[in-house]
């Protein structure tokens, strides 16, 4: 089993702009993948003047993947943020890392209780330079505001 540690994973940038100086706050989230308590997800929900505008500082850890050649491993890394619209966000893009020929990531989520709780899906596909194609499959996750 190998652990793939990535730098910042390609994803949408947080697009939160305001015309005037605004009061911004963040709600830190911690969560895990369903049926895989060791896999973790963390991120901040950005709130500007009472409006949830985006997520940032997304970090994934110990996300399991399985390869077509029968091998497996775990992936971890940091993602760029994403804007929030109608309490939903979508961050997707390419993955770059050592020993990778390419890859894609998709993080989708929905916020509840004024940004205090969230749930969604995470999907990662990797192609290693030495051949194997690996996938996480669609993984469901949940998070709560950290106290």
PDB file of N, CA and C in Angstrom, residues 8-9 13 17 35 47 53 56 59 61 69 90-91 95 99 102 113 119-120 122 130 133 136 139 142-143:
ATOM      1  N   UNK A   8      -0.925  21.286  -3.415  1.00  0.00           N
ATOM      2  CA  UNK A   8      -2.255  21.848  -3.616  1.00  0.00           C
ATOM      3  C   UNK A   8      -2.858  21.211  -4.852  1.00  0.00           C
ATOM      4  N   UNK A   9      -4.028  20.618  -4.695  1.00  0.00           N
ATOM      5  CA  UNK A   9      -4.717  19.970  -5.797  1.00  0.00           C
ATOM      6  C   UNK A   9      -5.449  21.028  -6.606  1.00  0.00           C
ATOM      7  N   UNK A  13     -10.952  28.366  -7.669  1.00  0.00           N
ATOM      8  CA  UNK A  13     -10.510  29.333  -6.664  1.00  0.00           C
ATOM      9  C   UNK A  13     -11.724  29.972  -6.011  1.00  0.00           C
ATOM     10  N   UNK A  17     -15.777  38.417  -3.615  1.00  0.00           N
ATOM     11  CA  UNK A  17     -15.374  39.811  -3.672  1.00  0.00           C
ATOM     12  C   UNK A  17     -16.508  40.673  -3.147  1.00  0.00           C
ATOM     13  N   UNK A  35     -18.375   5.037   6.252  1.00  0.00           N
ATOM     14  CA  UNK A  35     -17.833   3.678   6.142  1.00  0.00           C
ATOM     15  C   UNK A  35     -16.312   3.680   6.075  1.00  0.00           C
ATOM     16  N   UNK A  47     -17.806  33.258   5.747  1.00  0.00           N
ATOM     17  CA  UNK A  47     -19.060  34.005   5.891  1.00  0.00           C
ATOM     18  C   UNK A  47     -18.724  35.488   5.870  1.00  0.00           C
ATOM     19  N   UNK A  53     -20.161  32.592   1.640  1.00  0.00           N
ATOM     20  CA  UNK A  53     -19.650  32.942   0.312  1.00  0.00           C
ATOM     21  C   UNK A  53     -18.760  31.879  -0.321  1.00  0.00           C
ATOM     22  N   UNK A  56     -12.725  27.362   1.936  1.00  0.00           N
ATOM     23  CA  UNK A  56     -11.295  27.445   1.666  1.00  0.00           C
ATOM     24  C   UNK A  56     -10.544  26.529   2.621  1.00  0.00           C
ATOM     25  N   UNK A  59      -8.651  20.304   3.174  1.00  0.00           N
ATOM     26  CA  UNK A  59      -7.590  19.320   3.382  1.00  0.00           C
ATOM     27  C   UNK A  59      -8.222  17.933   3.462  1.00  0.00           C
ATOM     28  N   UNK A  61      -7.322  13.716   4.014  1.00  0.00           N
ATOM     29  CA  UNK A  61      -6.299  12.838   4.569  1.00  0.00           C
ATOM     30  C   UNK A  61      -6.782  11.398   4.556  1.00  0.00           C
ATOM     31  N   UNK A  69      -4.788  -2.729 -11.200  1.00  0.00           N
ATOM     32  CA  UNK A  69      -3.852  -3.853 -11.109  1.00  0.00           C
ATOM     33  C   UNK A  69      -3.945  -4.585  -9.760  1.00  0.00           C
ATOM     34  N   UNK A  90     -19.009  23.220  -5.356  1.00  0.00           N
ATOM     35  CA  UNK A  90     -18.406  22.212  -6.220  1.00  0.00           C
ATOM     36  C   UNK A  90     -16.986  22.658  -6.532  1.00  0.00           C
ATOM     37  N   UNK A  91     -16.035  21.828  -6.195  1.00  0.00           N
ATOM     38  CA  UNK A  91     -14.638  22.088  -6.482  1.00  0.00           C
ATOM     39  C   UNK A  91     -14.121  20.908  -7.288  1.00  0.00           C
ATOM     40  N   UNK A  95      -5.211  16.960 -10.893  1.00  0.00           N
ATOM     41  CA  UNK A  95      -4.306  16.666  -9.784  1.00  0.00           C
ATOM     42  C   UNK A  95      -2.910  16.500 -10.352  1.00  0.00           C
ATOM     43  N   UNK A  99       5.208  11.189  -9.121  1.00  0.00           N
ATOM     44  CA  UNK A  99       4.889   9.844  -9.624  1.00  0.00           C
ATOM     45  C   UNK A  99       3.538   9.762 -10.316  1.00  0.00           C
ATOM     46  N   UNK A 102      -1.187  11.963 -14.160  1.00  0.00           N
ATOM     47  CA  UNK A 102      -2.378  12.803 -14.218  1.00  0.00           C
ATOM     48  C   UNK A 102      -3.428  12.342 -13.233  1.00  0.00           C
ATOM     49  N   UNK A 113     -27.887  24.029   8.403  1.00  0.00           N
ATOM     50  CA  UNK A 113     -27.862  24.699   9.706  1.00  0.00           C
ATOM     51  C   UNK A 113     -26.966  25.940   9.702  1.00  0.00           C
ATOM     52  N   UNK A 119     -22.481  18.004   4.077  1.00  0.00           N
ATOM     53  CA  UNK A 119     -22.332  16.637   3.581  1.00  0.00           C
ATOM     54  C   UNK A 119     -22.155  16.710   2.072  1.00  0.00           C
ATOM     55  N   UNK A 120     -21.623  15.628   1.508  1.00  0.00           N
ATOM     56  CA  UNK A 120     -21.419  15.627   0.070  1.00  0.00           C
ATOM     57  C   UNK A 120     -20.681  14.391  -0.393  1.00  0.00           C
ATOM     58  N   UNK A 122     -17.002  12.913  -2.610  1.00  0.00           N
ATOM     59  CA  UNK A 122     -15.636  13.129  -3.054  1.00  0.00           C
ATOM     60  C   UNK A 122     -15.299  12.009  -4.032  1.00  0.00           C
ATOM     61  N   UNK A 130       4.026   4.814 -13.496  1.00  0.00           N
ATOM     62  CA  UNK A 130       4.412   3.416 -13.694  1.00  0.00           C
ATOM     63  C   UNK A 130       3.243   2.537 -14.129  1.00  0.00           C
ATOM     64  N   UNK A 133      -3.963   2.697 -13.094  1.00  0.00           N
ATOM     65  CA  UNK A 133      -5.035   3.681 -12.989  1.00  0.00           C
ATOM     66  C   UNK A 133      -5.793   3.351 -11.712  1.00  0.00           C
ATOM     67  N   UNK A 136     -10.981   6.318  -6.303  1.00  0.00           N
ATOM     68  CA  UNK A 136     -11.590   6.217  -4.972  1.00  0.00           C
ATOM     69  C   UNK A 136     -13.024   5.730  -5.070  1.00  0.00           C
ATOM     70  N   UNK A 139     -17.264   8.685  -2.893  1.00  0.00           N
ATOM     71  CA  UNK A 139     -17.277   8.517  -1.439  1.00  0.00           C
ATOM     72  C   UNK A 139     -18.125   9.600  -0.794  1.00  0.00           C
ATOM     73  N   UNK A 142     -19.376  13.553   5.606  1.00  0.00           N
ATOM     74  CA  UNK A 142     -20.143  14.448   6.483  1.00  0.00           C
ATOM     75  C   UNK A 142     -19.161  15.243   7.329  1.00  0.00           C
ATOM     76  N   UNK A 143     -19.551  16.476   7.658  1.00  0.00           N
ATOM     77  CA  UNK A 143     -18.711  17.284   8.560  1.00  0.00           C
ATOM     78  C   UNK A 143     -19.602  18.145   9.445  1.00  0.00           C
TER      79      UNK A 143
END
